mmCIF file of C-alpha atoms in Angstrom:
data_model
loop_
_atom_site.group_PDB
_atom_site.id
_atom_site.type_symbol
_atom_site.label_atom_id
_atom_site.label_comp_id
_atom_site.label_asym_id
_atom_site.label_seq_id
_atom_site.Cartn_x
_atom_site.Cartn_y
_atom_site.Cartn_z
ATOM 1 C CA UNK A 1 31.925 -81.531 34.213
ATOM 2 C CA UNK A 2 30.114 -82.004 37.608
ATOM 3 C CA UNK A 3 30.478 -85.611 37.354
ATOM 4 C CA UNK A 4 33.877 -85.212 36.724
ATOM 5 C CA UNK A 5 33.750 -82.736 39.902
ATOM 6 C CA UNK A 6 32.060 -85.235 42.069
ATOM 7 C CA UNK A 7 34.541 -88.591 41.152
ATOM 8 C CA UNK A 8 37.281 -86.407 41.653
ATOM 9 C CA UNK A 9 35.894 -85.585 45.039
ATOM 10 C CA UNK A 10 35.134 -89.435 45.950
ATOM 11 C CA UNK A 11 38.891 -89.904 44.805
ATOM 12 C CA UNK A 12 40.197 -87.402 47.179
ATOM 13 C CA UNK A 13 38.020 -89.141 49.997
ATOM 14 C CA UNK A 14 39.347 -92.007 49.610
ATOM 15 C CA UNK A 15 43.297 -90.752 49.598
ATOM 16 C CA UNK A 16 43.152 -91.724 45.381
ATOM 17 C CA UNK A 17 43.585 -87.979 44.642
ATOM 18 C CA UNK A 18 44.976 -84.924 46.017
ATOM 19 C CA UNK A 19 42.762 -82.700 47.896
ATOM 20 C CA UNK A 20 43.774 -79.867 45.996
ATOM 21 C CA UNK A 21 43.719 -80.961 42.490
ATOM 22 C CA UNK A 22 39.749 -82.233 43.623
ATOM 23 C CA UNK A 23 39.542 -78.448 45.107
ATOM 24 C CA UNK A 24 40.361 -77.299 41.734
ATOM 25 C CA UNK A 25 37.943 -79.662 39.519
ATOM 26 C CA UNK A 26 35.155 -79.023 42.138
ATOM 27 C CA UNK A 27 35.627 -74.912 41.370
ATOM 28 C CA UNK A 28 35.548 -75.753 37.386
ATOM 29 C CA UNK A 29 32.805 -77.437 37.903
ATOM 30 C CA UNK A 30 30.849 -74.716 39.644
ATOM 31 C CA UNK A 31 32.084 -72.170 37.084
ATOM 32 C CA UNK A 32 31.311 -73.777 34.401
ATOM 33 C CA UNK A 33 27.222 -74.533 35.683
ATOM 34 C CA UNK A 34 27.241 -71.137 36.236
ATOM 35 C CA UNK A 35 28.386 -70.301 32.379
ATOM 36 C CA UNK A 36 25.335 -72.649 31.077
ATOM 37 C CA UNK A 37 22.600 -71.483 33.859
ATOM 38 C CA UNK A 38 23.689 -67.637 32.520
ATOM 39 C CA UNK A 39 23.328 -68.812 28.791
ATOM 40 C CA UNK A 40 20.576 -70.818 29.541
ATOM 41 C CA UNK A 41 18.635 -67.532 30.770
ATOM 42 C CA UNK A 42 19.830 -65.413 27.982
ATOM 43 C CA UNK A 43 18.660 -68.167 25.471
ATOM 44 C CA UNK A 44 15.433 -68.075 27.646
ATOM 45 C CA UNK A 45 15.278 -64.238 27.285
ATOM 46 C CA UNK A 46 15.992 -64.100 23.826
ATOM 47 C CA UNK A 47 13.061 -66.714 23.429
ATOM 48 C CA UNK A 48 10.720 -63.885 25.034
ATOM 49 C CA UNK A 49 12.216 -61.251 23.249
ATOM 50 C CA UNK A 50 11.606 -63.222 19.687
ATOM 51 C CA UNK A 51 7.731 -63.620 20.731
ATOM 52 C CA UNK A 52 7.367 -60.467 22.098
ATOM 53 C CA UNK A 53 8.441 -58.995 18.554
ATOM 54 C CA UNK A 54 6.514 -61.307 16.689
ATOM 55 C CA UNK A 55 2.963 -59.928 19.096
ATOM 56 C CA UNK A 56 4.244 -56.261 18.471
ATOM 57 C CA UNK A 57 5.992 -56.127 21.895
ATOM 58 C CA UNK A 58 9.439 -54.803 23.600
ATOM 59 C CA UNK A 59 10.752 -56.559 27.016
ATOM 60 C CA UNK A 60 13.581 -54.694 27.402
ATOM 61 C CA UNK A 61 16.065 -51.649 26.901
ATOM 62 C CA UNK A 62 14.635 -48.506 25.167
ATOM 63 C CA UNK A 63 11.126 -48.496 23.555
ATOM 64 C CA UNK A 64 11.286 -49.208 20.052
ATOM 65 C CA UNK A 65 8.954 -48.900 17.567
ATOM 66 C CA UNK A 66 8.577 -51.201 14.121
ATOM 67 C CA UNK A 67 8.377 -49.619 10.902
ATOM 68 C CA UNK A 68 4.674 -49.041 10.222
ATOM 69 C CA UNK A 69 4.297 -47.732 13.364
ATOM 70 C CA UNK A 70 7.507 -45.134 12.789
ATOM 71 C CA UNK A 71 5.685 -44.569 9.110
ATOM 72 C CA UNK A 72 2.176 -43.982 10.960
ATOM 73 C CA UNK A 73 4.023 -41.108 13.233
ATOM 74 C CA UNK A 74 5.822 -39.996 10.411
ATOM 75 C CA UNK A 75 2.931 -39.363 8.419
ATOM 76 C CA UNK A 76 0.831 -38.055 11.341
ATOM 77 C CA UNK A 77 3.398 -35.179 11.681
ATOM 78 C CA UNK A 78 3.528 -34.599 8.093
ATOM 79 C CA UNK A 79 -0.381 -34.464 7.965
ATOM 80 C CA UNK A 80 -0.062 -31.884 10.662
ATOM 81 C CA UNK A 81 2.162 -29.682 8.736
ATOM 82 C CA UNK A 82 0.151 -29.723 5.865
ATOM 83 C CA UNK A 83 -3.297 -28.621 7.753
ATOM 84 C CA UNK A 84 -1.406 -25.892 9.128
ATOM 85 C CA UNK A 85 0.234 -24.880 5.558
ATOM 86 C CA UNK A 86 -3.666 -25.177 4.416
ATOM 87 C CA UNK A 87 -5.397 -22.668 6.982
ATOM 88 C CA UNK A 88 -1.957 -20.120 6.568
ATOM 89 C CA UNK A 89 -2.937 -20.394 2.731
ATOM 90 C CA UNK A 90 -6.517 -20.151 3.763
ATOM 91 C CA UNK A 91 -6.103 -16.833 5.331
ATOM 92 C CA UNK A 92 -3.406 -15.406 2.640
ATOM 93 C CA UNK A 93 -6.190 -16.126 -0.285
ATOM 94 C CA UNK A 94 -9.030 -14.036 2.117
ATOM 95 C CA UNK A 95 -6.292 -11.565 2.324
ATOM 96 C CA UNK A 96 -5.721 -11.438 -1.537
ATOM 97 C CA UNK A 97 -9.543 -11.834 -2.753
ATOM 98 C CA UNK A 98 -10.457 -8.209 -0.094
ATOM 99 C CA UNK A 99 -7.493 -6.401 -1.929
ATOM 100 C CA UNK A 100 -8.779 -7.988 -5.501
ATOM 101 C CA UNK A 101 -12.348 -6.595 -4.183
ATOM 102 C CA UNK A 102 -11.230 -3.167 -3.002
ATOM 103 C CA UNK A 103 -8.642 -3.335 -5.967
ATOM 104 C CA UNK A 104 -11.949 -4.096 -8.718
ATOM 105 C CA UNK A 105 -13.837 -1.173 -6.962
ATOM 106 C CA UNK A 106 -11.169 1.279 -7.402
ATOM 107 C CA UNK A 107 -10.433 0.291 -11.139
ATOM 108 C CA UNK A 108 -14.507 0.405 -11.204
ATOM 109 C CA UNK A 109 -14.307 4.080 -9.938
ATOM 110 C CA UNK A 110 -11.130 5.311 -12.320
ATOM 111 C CA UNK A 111 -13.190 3.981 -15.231
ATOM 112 C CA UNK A 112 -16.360 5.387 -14.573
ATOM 113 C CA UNK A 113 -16.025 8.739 -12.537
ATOM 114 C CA UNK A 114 -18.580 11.568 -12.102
ATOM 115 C CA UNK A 115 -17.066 14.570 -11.881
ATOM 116 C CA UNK A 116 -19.346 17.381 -9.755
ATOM 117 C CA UNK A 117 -18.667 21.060 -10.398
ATOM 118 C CA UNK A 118 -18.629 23.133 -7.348
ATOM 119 C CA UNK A 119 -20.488 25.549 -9.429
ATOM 120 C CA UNK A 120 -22.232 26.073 -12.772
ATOM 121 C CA UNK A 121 -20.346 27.400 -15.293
ATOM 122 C CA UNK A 122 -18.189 26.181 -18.746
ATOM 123 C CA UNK A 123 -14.704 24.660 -19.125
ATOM 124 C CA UNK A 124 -11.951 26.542 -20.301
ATOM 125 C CA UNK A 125 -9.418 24.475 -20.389
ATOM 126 C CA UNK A 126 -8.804 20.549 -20.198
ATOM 127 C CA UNK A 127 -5.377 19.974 -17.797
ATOM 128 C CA UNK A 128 -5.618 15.900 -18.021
ATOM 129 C CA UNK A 129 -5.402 13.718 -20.749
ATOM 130 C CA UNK A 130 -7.192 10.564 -21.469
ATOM 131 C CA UNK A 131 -6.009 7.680 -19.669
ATOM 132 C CA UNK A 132 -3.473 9.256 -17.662
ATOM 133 C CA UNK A 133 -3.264 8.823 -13.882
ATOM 134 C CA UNK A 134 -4.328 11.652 -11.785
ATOM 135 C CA UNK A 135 -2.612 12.079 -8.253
ATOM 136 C CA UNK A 136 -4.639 13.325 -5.615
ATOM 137 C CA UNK A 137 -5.196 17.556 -6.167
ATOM 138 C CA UNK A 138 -4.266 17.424 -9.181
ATOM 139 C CA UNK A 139 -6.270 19.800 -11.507
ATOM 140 C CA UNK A 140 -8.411 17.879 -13.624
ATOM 141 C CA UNK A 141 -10.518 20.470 -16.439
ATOM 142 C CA UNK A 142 -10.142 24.231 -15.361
ATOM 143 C CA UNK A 143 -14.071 25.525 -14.847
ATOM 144 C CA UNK A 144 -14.957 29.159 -15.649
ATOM 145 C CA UNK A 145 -17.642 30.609 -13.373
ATOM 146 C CA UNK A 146 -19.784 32.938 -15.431
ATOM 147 C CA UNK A 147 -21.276 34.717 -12.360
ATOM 148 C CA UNK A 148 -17.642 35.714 -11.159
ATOM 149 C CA UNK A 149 -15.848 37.712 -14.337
ATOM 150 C CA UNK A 150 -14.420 40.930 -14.214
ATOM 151 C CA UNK A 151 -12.964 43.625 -16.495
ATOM 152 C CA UNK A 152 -9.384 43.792 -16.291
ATOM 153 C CA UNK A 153 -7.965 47.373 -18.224
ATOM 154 C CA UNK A 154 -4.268 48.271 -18.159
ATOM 155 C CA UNK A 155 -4.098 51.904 -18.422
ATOM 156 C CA UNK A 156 -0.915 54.926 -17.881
ATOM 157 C CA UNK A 157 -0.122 54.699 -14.042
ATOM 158 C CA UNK A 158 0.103 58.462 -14.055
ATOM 159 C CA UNK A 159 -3.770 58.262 -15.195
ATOM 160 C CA UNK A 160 -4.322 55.486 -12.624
ATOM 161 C CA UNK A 161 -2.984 58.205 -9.694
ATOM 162 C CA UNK A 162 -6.726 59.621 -10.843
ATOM 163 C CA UNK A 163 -9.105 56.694 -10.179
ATOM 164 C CA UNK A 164 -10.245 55.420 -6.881
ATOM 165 C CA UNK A 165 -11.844 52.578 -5.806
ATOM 166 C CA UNK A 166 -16.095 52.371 -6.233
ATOM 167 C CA UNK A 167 -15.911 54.806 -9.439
ATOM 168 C CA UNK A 168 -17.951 54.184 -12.128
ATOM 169 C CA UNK A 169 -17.153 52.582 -15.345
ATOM 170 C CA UNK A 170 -18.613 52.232 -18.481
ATOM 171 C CA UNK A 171 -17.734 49.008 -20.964
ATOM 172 C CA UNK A 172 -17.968 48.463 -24.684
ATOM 173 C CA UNK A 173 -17.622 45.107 -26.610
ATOM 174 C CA UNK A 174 -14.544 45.980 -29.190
ATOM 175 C CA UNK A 175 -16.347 46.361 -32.321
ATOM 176 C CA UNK A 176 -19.483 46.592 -30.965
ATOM 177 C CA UNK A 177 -21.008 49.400 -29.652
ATOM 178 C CA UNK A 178 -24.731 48.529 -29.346
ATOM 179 C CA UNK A 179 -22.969 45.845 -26.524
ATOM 180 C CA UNK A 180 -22.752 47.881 -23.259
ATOM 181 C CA UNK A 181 -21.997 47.529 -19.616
ATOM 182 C CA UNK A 182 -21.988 49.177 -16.367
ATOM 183 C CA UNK A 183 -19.457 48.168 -13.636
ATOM 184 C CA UNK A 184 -17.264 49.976 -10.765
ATOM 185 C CA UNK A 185 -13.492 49.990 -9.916
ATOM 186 C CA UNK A 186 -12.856 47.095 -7.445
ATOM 187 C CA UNK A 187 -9.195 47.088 -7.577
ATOM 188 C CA UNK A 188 -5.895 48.945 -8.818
ATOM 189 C CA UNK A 189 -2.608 47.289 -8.977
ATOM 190 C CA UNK A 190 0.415 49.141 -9.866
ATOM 191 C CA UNK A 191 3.556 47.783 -11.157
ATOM 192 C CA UNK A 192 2.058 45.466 -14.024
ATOM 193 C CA UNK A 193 5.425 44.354 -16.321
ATOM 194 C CA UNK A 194 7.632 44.886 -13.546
ATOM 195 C CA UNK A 195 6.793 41.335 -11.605
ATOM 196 C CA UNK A 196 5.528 38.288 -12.638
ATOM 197 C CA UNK A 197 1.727 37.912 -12.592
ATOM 198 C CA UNK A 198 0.109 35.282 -10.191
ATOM 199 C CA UNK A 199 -2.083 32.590 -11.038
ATOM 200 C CA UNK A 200 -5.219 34.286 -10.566
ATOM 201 C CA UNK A 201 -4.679 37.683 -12.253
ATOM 202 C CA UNK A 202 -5.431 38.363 -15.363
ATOM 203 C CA UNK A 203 -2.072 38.222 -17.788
ATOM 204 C CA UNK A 204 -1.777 41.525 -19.275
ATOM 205 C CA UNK A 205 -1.098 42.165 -23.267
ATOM 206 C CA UNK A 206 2.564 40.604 -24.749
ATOM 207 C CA UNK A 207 4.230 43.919 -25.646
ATOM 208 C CA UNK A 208 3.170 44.835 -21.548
ATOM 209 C CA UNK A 209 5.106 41.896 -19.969
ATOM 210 C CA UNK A 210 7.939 42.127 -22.524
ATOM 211 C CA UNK A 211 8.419 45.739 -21.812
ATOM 212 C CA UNK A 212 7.800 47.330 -25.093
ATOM 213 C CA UNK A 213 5.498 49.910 -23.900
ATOM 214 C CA UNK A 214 7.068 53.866 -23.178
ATOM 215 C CA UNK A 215 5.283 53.866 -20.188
ATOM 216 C CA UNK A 216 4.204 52.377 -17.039
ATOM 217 C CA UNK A 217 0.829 50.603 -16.705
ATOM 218 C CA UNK A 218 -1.343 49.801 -13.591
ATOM 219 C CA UNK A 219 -4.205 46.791 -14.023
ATOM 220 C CA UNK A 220 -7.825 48.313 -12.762
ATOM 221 C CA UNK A 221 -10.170 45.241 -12.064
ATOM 222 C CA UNK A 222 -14.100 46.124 -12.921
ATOM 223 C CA UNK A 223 -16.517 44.602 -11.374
ATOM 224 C CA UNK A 224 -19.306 44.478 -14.029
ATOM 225 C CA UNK A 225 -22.868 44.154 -13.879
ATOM 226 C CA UNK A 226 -23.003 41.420 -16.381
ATOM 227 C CA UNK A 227 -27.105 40.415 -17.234
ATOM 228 C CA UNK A 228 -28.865 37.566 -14.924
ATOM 229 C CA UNK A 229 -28.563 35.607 -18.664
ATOM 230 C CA UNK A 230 -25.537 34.552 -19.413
ATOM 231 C CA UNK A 231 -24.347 32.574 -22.855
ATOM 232 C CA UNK A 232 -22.385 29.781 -22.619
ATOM 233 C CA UNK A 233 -21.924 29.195 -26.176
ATOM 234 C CA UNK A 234 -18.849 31.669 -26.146
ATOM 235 C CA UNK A 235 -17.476 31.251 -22.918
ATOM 236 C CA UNK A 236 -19.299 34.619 -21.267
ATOM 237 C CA UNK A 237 -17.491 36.295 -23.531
ATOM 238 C CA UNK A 238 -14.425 35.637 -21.389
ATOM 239 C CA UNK A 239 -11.187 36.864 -22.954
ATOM 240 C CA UNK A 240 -12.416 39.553 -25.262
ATOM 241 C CA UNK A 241 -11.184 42.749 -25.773
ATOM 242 C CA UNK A 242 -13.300 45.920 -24.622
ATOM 243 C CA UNK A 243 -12.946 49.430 -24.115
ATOM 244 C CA UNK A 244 -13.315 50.968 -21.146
ATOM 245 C CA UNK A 245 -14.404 54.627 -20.272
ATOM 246 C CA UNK A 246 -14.168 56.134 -16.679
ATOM 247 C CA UNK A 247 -17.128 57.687 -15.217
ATOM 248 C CA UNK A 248 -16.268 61.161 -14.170
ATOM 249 C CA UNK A 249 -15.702 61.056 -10.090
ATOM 250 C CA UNK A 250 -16.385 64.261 -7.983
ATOM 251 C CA UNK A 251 -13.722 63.923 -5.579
ATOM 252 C CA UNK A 252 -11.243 63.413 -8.466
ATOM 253 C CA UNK A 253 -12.090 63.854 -11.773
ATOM 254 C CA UNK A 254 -10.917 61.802 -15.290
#
């Protein structure tokens, strides 16, 4: 083409050809060198490009990166994760082994549990069963203190109107009489069968809470002095059934 370019522009010289139509070849001419020098560069480039790929290299545009190297990154992350998923499961087993430890101690302590009374004495009465859970204040065995009874007698509260507190009283085992006590008037409560009896007085007979009686009854508490000795074998003799006789009081006489 630029031979073609430079005849035609002899011919024009020389009044063979047109100067226009050489005008026109001469501009192909340049055109078309400039076509090859611009695909000669890209072949030249694409030369570099091949080599630079084949050494592990980019030239040009946006950093790429070959496979191994995307899989080396990929698993670099992925190791990452998994360290982190190891020390989060590192701490939640710590976590679970102190409850298993506190958890072994407490079954350790239900299954084996010494139970210290506050004060000598006997049980009366068992309020848990075996095995069963026990919530926290919940009565466990019911203890009877053998240095702390008393003589409870239910007697006509028009003869009640006649004791007072402090007077004498004298106490015989039912059945008995070789069995004796001494003991005063601590308390006297009126109105026993009327209202219900509290926890910590002593229930009075059947036919007195059901109302069967003609009369009216008041509860006198006794404080008795019981012997330094006491048996255990019969539960201090809690529960029995004695009879009572009222010392004679000078201010007001029974």
């Amino acid at each position: 083409m630029q031979r073609d370019a430079q005849r035609f522009a002899n011919l024009a010289s020389s009044g063979a050809e047109t100067v226009s139509r050489a005008e026109n070849k001469i501009a192909e001419a340049q055109q078309a060198e400039a076509v090859v020098k611009e695909a000669q560069s890209k072949i030249k480039l694409a030369k570099l490009n091949l080599e630079a790929t084949k050494a592990g290299l980019q030239l040009e545009g946006t950093r790429t990166l070959s496979y191994p190297e995307t899989r080396v990154l990929e698993l670099d992350v992925e190791l990452t994760d998994l360290k982190q998923q190891e020390r989060n499961l590192s701490k939640e087993i710590q976590s679970i082994q102190s409850q298993l430890s506190i958890t072994s101690k407490e079954l350790l302590l239900q299954q084996n549990v010494l139970v210290i009374a506050p004060t000598t004495g006997v049980i009366w009465s068992i309020d848990s069963k075996s095995q069963e859970i026990v919530e926290a204040n919940k009565s466990i065995i019911q203890l009877l203190n053998c240095q702390n009874l008393w003589v409870e007698a239910f007697i006509n509260e028009t003869d009640a109107s006649k004791l007072v507190v402090g007077q004498e009283a004298q106490i015989n085992l039912n059945n008995s009489s070789h069995v004796q006590w001494k003991g005063r008037v601590e308390t006297i409560r009126a109105g026993t069968g009327r209202f219900e009896v509290g926890q910590y007085v002593v229930e009075p007979p059947p036919e007195i809470t059901r109302r069967q009686l003609p009369v009216r009854v008041a509860a006198v508490r006794i404080k008795v002095d019981w012997p330094k000795t006491s048996r255990f074998d019969d539960f201090c003799l809690a529960g029995r059934s004695v009879n009572v006789r009222f010392i004679e009081s000078k201010s007001s006489p029974f």
